[in-house]
XYZ file of C-alpha atoms in Angstrom:
585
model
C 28.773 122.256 -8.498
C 31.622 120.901 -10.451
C 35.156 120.515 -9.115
C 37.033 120.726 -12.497
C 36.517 123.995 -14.859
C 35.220 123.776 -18.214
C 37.251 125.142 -21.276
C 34.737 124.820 -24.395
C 34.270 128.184 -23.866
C 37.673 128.164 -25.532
C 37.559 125.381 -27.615
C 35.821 121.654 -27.431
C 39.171 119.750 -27.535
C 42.433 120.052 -29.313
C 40.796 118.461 -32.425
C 38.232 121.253 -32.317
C 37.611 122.695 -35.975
C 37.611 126.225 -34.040
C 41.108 125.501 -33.002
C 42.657 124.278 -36.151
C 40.920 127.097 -37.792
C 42.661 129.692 -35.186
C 45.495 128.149 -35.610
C 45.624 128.662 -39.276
C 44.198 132.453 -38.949
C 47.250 133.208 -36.116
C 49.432 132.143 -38.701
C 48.267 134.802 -41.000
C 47.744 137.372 -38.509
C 51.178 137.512 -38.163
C 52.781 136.975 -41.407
C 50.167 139.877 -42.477
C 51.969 142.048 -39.754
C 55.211 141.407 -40.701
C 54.656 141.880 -44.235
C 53.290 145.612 -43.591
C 55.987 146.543 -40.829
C 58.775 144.938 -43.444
C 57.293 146.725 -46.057
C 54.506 149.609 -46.133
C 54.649 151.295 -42.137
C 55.956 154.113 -44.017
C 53.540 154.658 -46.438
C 50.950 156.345 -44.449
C 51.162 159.357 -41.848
C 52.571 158.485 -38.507
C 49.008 158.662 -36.704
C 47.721 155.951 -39.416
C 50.624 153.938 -39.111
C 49.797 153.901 -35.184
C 46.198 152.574 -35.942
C 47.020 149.933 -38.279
C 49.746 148.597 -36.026
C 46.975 148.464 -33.259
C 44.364 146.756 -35.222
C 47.449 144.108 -36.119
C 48.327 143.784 -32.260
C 44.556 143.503 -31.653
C 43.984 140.483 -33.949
C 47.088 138.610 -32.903
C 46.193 139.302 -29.190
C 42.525 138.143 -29.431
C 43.699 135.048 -31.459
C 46.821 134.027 -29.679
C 45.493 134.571 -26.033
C 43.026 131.802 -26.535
C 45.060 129.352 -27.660
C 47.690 129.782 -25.345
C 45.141 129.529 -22.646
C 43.767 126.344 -24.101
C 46.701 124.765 -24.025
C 48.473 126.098 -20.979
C 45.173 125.088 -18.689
C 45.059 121.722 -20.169
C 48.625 121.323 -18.968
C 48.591 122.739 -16.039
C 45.516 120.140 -14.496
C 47.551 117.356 -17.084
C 51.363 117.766 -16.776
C 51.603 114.827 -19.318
C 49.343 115.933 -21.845
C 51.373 115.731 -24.766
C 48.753 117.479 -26.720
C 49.151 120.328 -24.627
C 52.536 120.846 -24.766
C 52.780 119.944 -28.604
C 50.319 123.296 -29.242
C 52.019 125.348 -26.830
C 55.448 124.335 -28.855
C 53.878 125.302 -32.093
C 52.779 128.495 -30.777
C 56.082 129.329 -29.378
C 56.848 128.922 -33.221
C 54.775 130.493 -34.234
C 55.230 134.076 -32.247
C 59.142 133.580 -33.034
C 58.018 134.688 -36.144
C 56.901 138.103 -34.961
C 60.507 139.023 -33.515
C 61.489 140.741 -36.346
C 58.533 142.715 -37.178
C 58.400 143.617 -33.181
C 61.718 144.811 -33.511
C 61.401 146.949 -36.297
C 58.051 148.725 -35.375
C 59.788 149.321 -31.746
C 62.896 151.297 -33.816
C 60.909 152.942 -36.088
C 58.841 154.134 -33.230
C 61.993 155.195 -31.030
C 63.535 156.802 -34.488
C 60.179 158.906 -35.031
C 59.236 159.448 -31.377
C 58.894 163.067 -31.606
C 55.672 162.427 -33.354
C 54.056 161.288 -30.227
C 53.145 164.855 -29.319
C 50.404 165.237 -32.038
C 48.534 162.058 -30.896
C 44.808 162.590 -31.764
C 42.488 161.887 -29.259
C 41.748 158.158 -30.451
C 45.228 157.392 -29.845
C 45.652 159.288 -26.733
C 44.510 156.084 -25.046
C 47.417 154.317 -25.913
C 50.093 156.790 -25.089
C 51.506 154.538 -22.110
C 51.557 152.007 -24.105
C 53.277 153.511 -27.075
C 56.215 154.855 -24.901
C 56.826 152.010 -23.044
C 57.398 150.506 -26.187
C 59.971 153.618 -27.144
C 61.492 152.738 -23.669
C 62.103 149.439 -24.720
C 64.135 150.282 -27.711
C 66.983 151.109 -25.111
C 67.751 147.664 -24.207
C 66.588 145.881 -27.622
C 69.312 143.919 -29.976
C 69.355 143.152 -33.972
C 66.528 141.917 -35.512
C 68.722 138.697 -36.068
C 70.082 138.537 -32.741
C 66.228 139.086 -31.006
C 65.348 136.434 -33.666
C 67.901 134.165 -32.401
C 67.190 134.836 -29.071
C 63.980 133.907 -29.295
C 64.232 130.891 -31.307
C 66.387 129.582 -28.641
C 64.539 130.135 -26.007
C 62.014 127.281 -27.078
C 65.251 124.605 -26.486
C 66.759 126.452 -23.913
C 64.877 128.502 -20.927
C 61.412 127.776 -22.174
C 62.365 123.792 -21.871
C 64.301 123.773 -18.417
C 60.910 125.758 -16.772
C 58.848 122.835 -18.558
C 60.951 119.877 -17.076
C 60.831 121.611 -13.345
C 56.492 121.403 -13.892
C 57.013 118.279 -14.882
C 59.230 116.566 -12.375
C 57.817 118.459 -9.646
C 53.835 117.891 -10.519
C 54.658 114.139 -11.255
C 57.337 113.383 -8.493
C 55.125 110.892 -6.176
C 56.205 110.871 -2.247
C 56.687 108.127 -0.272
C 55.156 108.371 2.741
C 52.915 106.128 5.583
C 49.617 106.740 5.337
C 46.793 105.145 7.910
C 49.693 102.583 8.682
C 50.647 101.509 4.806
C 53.221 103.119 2.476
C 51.385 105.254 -0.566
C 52.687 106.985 -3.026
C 51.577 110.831 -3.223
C 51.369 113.681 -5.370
C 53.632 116.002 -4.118
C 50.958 118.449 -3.864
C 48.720 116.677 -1.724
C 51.647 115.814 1.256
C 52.742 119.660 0.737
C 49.180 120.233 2.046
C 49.421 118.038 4.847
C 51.538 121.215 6.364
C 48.089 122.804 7.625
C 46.656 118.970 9.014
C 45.497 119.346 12.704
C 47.627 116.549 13.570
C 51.677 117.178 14.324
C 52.839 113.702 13.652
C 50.990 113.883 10.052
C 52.559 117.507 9.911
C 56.274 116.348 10.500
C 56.005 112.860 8.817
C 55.253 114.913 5.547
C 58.005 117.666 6.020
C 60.253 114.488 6.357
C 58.735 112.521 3.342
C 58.917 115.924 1.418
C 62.554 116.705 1.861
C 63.323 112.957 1.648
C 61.615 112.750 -2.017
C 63.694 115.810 -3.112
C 66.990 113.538 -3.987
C 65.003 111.563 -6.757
C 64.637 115.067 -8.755
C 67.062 117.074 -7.048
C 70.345 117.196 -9.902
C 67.821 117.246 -12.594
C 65.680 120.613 -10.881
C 68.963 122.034 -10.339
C 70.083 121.570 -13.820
C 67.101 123.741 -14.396
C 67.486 126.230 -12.265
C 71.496 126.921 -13.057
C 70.259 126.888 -17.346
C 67.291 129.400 -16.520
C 69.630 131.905 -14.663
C 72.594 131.421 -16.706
C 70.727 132.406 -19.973
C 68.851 135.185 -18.155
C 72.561 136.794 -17.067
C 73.331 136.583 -20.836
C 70.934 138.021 -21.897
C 70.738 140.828 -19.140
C 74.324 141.591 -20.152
C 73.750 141.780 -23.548
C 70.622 144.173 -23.269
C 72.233 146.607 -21.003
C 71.115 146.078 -18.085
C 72.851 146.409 -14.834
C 71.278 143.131 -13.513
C 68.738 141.243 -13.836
C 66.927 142.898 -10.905
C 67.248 146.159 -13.084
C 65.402 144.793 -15.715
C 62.406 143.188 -13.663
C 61.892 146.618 -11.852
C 61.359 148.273 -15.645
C 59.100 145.607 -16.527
C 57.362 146.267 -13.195
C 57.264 149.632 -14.194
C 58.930 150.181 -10.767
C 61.543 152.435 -9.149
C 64.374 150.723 -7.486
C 63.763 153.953 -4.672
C 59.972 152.607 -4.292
C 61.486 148.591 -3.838
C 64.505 150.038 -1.467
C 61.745 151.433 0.491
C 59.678 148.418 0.937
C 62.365 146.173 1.715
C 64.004 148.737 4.232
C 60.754 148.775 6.472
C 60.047 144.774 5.920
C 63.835 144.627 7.341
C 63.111 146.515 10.073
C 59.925 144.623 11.014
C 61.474 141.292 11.339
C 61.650 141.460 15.146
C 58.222 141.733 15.287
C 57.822 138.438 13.288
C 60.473 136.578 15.507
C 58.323 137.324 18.588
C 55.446 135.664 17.228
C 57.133 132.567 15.798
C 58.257 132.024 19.103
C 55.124 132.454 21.034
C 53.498 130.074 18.323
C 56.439 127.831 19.000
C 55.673 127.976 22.767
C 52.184 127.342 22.322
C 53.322 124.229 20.400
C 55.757 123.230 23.121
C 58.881 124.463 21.563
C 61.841 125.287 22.587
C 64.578 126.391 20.188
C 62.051 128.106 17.788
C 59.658 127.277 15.221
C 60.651 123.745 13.313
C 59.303 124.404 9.545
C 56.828 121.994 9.325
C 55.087 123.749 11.951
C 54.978 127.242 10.128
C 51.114 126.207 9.114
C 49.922 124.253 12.006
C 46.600 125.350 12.935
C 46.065 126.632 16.773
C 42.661 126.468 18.882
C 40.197 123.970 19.172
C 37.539 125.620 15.976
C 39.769 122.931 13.753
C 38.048 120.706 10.938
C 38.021 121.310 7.245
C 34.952 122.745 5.190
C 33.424 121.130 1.991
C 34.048 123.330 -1.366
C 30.281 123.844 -1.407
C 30.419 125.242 1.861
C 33.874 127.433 1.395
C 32.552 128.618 -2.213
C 29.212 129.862 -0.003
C 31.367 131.313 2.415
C 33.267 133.159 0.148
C 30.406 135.359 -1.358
C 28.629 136.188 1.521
C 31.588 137.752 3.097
C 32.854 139.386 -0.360
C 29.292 140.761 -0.278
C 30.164 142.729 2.829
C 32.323 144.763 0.320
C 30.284 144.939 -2.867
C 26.994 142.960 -4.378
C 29.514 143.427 -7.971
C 32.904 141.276 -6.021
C 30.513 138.532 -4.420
C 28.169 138.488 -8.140
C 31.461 137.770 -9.855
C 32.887 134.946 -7.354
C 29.145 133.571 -7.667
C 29.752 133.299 -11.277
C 32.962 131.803 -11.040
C 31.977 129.248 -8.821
C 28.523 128.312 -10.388
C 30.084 128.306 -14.336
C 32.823 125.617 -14.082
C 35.629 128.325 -14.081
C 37.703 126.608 -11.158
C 39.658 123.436 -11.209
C 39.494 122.379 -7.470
C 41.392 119.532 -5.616
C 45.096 118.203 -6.073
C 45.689 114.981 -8.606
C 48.565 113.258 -9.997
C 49.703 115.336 -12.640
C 48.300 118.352 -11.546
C 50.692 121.426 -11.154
C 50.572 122.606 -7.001
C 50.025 125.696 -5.448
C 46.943 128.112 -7.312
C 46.873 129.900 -10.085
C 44.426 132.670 -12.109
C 44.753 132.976 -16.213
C 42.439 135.591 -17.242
C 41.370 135.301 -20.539
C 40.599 138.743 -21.986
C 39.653 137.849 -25.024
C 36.394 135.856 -23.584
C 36.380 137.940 -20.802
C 35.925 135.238 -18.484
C 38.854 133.626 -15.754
C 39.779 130.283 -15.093
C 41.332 129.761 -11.083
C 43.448 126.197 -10.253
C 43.091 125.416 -6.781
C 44.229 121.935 -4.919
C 41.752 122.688 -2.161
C 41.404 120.326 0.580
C 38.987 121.672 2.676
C 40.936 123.809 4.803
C 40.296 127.051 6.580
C 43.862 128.036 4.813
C 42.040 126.471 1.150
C 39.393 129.443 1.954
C 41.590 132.441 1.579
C 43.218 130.579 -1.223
C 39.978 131.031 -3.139
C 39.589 134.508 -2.453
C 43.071 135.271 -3.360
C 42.479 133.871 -6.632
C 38.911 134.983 -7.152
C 40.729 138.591 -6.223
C 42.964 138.394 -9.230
C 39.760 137.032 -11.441
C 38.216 140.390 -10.415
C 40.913 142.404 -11.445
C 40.730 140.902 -14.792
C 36.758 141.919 -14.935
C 37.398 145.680 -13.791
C 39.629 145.534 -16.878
C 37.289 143.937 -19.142
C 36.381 147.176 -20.509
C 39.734 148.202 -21.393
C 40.877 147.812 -25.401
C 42.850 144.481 -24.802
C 46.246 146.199 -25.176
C 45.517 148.443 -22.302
C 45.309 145.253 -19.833
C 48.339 144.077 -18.985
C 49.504 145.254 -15.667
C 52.894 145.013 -13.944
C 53.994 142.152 -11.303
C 53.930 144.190 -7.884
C 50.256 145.477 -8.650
C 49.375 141.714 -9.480
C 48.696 140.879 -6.095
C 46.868 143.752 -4.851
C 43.108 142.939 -5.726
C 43.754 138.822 -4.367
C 45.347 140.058 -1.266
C 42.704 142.672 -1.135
C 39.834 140.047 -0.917
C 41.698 137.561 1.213
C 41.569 140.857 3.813
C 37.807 141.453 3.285
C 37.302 137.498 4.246
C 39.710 137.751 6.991
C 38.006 140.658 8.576
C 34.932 139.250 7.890
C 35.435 135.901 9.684
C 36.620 138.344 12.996
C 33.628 140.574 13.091
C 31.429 137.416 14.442
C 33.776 134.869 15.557
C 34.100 133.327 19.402
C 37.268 133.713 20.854
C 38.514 130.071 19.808
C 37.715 131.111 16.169
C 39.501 134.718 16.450
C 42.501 132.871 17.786
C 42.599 130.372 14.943
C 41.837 132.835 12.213
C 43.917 135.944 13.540
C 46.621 133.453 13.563
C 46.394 132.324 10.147
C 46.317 135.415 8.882
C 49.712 136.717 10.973
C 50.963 133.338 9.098
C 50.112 134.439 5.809
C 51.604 137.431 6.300
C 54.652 135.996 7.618
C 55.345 133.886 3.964
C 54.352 137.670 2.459
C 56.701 139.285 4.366
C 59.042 136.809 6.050
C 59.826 134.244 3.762
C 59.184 136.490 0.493
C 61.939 138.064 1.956
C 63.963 134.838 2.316
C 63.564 134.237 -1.497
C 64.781 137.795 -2.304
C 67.680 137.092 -0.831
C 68.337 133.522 -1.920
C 67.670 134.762 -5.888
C 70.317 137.477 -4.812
C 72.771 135.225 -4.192
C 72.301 132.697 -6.910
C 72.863 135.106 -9.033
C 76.028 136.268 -7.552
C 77.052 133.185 -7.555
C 75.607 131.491 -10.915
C 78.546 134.080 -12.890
C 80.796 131.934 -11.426
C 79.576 128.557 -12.979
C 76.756 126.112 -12.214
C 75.532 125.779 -8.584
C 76.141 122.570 -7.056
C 72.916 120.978 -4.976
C 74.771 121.477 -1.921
C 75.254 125.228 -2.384
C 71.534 125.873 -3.538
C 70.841 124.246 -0.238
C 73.533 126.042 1.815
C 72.122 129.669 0.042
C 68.769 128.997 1.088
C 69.287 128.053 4.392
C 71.988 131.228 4.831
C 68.513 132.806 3.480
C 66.189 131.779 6.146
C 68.375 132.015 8.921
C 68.919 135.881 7.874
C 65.157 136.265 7.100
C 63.418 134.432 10.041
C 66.304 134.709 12.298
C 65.545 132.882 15.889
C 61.794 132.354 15.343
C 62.780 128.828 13.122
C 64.537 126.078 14.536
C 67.916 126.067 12.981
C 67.793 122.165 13.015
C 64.443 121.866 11.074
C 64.749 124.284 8.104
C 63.797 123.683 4.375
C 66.784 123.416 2.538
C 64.931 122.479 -1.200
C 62.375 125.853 -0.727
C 63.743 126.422 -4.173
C 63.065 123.505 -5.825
C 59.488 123.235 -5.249
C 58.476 126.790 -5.786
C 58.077 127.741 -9.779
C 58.739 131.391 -9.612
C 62.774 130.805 -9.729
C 62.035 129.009 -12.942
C 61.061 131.738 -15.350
C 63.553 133.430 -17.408
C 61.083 136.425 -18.174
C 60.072 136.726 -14.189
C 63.031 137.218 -12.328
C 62.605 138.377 -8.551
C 58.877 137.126 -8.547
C 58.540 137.335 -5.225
C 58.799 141.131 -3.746
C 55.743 141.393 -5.611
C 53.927 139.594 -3.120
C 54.945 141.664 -0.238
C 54.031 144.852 -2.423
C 50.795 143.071 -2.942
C 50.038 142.298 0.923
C 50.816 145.658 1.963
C 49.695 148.243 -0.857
C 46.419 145.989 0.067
C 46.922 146.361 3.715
C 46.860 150.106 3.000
C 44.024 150.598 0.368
C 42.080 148.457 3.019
C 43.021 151.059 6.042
C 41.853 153.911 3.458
C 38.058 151.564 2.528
C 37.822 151.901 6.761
C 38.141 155.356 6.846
C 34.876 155.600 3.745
C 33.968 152.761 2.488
C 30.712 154.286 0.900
C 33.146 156.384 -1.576
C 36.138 153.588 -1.297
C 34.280 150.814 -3.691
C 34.137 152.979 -7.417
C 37.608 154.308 -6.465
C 39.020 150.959 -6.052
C 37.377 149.438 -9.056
C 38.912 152.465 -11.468
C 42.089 152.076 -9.294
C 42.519 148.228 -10.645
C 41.504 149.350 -14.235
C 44.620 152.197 -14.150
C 46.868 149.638 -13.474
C 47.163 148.442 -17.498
C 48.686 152.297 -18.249
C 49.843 153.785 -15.963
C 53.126 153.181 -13.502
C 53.217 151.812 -9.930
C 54.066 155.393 -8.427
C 51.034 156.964 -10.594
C 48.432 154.172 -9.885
C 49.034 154.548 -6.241
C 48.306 158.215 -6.707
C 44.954 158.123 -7.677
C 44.657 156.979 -4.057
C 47.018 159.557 -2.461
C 49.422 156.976 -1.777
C 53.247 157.860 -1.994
C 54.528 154.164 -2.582
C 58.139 155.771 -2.470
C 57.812 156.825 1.458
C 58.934 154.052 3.852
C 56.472 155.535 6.143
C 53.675 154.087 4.231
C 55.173 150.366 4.032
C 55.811 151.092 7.856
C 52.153 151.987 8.567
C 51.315 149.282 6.236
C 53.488 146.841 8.742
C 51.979 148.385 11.818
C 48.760 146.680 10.929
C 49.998 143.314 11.020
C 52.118 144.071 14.101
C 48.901 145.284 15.644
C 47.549 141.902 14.996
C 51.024 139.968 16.289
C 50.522 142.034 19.618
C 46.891 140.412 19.572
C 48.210 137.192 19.467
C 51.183 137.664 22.019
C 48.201 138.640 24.344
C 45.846 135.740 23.767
């Protein structure tokens, strides 16, 4: 079984005749478009004006989507491939050029919405999308000043997420290792987090914070460009913040986020208790310390080869459906996963589906841990959203942030309770706990990072955040998020250097989507209890909604009111059923 994925299903290399050639035909693709919005939408009838821009969006989509996945994977595993980056800058070029053209279409569209009534039933597929284009007009500049925008981007935003990768995949640690210094990837001592050792645990929390100062002005440099231009340009769109405008292109309510957030408030006791019984078990006093967040409890320890987690992963996604555990099985035996941590190599895990192969490709830096596991069937859950879409015309397949996470945290669930059904009781402890510690980052810490990008950008209207201040905000954070169950001495100060999310300027907030994730999962996977016979085909249709349809209308194909706080409370009553589990073992 190989541990790095194969891409020729793409192309062979970056000197691949296929590529050049696509290239070339992008190129036309969208000069061709721009030509007929610039100069002939009007000659037809609306309805044939709709179908020609579709075949146009069609063509660029098929083209573009592979090339941008070419080179975006090869960077990812190779944050120095220069080849990489060169084709991702020439395709940022390249789509600058479709600005203007976008524009116009989306005001011609607004100016002749009316027309939207006498759809024909070809086109009644692409309603959604149609009027969230006419939605968009709201908040859209000049065609120069969108062009401009854009073209800036590629020095400005795009550039300042591209150095954090960078510095952050390449930064090496120094740390003692088997009684010599080494050198790590950054990655690889971040792991050490979940080692069954606490001296290893704490001696890499310490080397990790320590190794911070080398990037620390540069990352923050990044962080204070990314959010200035994003308040910009929030102003100058009409937004009311920058929060505003991720919840549109969530195609979420700020009633259905107040809810959420309002019962993950009010569950934070719950999540104190059990950081301090996990302390006690420890032999803490004051609280959790932070680089014991992950440490594994009861004596099933030791770490699993990938052939043996990949096995793992299908039998118990088989519990749920021969088509999930068929798909993983295909995943794992086709090259489409690029498995352990390397110099160079971005951290954390990742999956790009590429719709116009209809295939997935999942980055992993597994290291054989039982933590590595549900890692794979998070991903592998997001690969299989991708296939229950694969059906869908391509332009019907994008689906919004919050609704992201439902199908990986959905699978990590089926694995969890999977693992329970047979366990002893020294395995039950070890994976109830992990699970009550995933959902602690979900809920917990997600919540940390909601409020720390809340206050940077309170404060980033001021002027550039100093170092000191980013720190100081995102301990203020997790003092107000975890309250008593961390150890106010041992905190993580740089949480938002390392993590990437802060460093797009086109996902802002991405990280309530995670907690909508865990618990819209939490209750779909209540509702598969109550029939799972009926559950399965309701599900699958359920993750092929979400490319048209809102969050509040997807979740009502499976009677759920995502505006109730009762249903993020019941959703939270299932994980504090668990905690009580725990307080009692």
């Amino acid at each position: 079984m190989e541990h790095r994925w194969n891409l020729d299903v793409l192309y062979k290399s970056f000197q691949d005749e296929n590529l050049v050639s696509d290239l070339e035909k992008l190129d036309t693709q969208i000069t061709s478009f721009s030509n007929w919005v610039k100069n002939h939408i009007n000659e037809g009838r609306f309805i044939d004006s709709l179908k020609t821009y579709i075949k146009f969006k069609t063509e660029i989509n098929n083209t573009g989507i592979k090339l941008y996945a070419f080179g975006g994977l090869a960077s990812s595993t190779n944050t120095k491939d220069t080849n990489a980056e060169n084709l991702l800058e020439k395709l940022d070029l390249m789509f600058v050029k479709e600005t203007e053209p976008n524009v116009l279409f989306t005001k011609w569209l607004h100016e002749n919405k009316s027309q939207m009534e006498n759809l024909d039933r070809e086109l009644d597929d692409f309603r959604f999308y149609f009027e969230e284009i006419i939605r968009s007009a709201e908040h859209m500049l000049s065609e120069k000043e969108e062009i401009v925008l854009a073209t800036m981007k590629g020095t400005g935003s795009n550039a300042w997420t591209k150095l954090q990768g960078l510095l952050t995949s390449t930064l090496l640690v120094d740390i003692e290792d088997d009684g010599e210094m080494k050198k790590l990837p950054l990655a690889v001592v971040r792991n050490m987090a979940y080692d069954d050792k606490k001296e290893i645990r704490e001696k890499a929390y310490k080397a990790e914070l320590e190794s911070y100062k080398k990037i620390e002005d540069s990352v923050a440099s990044a962080l204070n460009a990314i959010k200035g231009e994003v308040i910009e340009e929030v102003k100058l769109r009409g937004y009311v913040s920058a929060l505003d405008k991720t919840l549109e292109s969530s195609r979420m309510d700020k009633e259905t986020l107040d809810a959420m957030i309002s019962a993950m408030q009010d569950s934070l006791p719950m999540f104190v208790k059990y950081f301090r019984k996990k302390a006690t078990i420890l032999g803490y006093e004051n609280g959790l310390p932070f680089f014991e967040l992950f440490a594994p409890l009861g004596e099933a320890t030791g770490t699993y080869t990938y052939e043996e987690a990949s096995s793992f992963v299908v039998d118990k996604f088989s519990s749920f459906s021969k088509e999930l555990a068929d798909y993983a099985k295909n995943a794992f035996e086709n090259s489409w996963i690029d498995v352990e941590p390397k110099e160079g190599k971005v951290g954390g895990a990742f999956c790009y589906n590429i719709r116009p192969v209809k295939e997935s490709r999942i980055l992993t830096n597994f290291t054989g841990s039982l933590s590595d596991i549900f890692t794979l069937a998070h991903e592998l859950g997001h690969g299989y959203h991708g296939y229950c879409l694969d059906n869908s015309h391509i332009l019907n397949t994008n689906y919004p942030m919050p609704l992201a996470e439902t199908a990986s945290i959905f699978c990590e669930t089926i694995v969890n309770n999977a693992i329970l059904e047979n366990a002893d009781d020294d395995m039950k402890l070890k994976v109830l706990e992990s699970s009550i510690s995933d959902a602690a980052q979900v809920v917990v810490d997600i919540y940390s990072r909601y409020l720390f990008e809340t206050s940077v950008f309170e404060n980033r209207v001021n002027g550039s955040i100093s170092v000191e201040k980013l720190k100081s905000l995102m301990i203020e954070a997790q003092k107000n998020s975890y309250g008593e169950g961390l150890d106010p001495n041992f905190m993580h100060p740089y949480m938002w250097l390392c993590k990437g999310h802060y460093y797009s300027a086109g996902n802002n907030f991405y990280n309530f989507p995670y907690a909508f994730g865990l618990l819209f999962a939490k209750g779909l996977y209540a509702k598969y209890l109550e029939n799972k016979d009926v559950f399965v085909g309701k599900y699958n249709e359920l993750l092929k909604a979400t490319g048209c349809n809102n969050i509040v209308d997807t979740a009502k194909t499976m009677g759920i009111d995502v505006r109730s706080k009762d249903f993020w409370k019941a959703s939270l009553d299932l994980i504090g059923k668990d905690i009580e589990k725990f307080l009692q073992l």
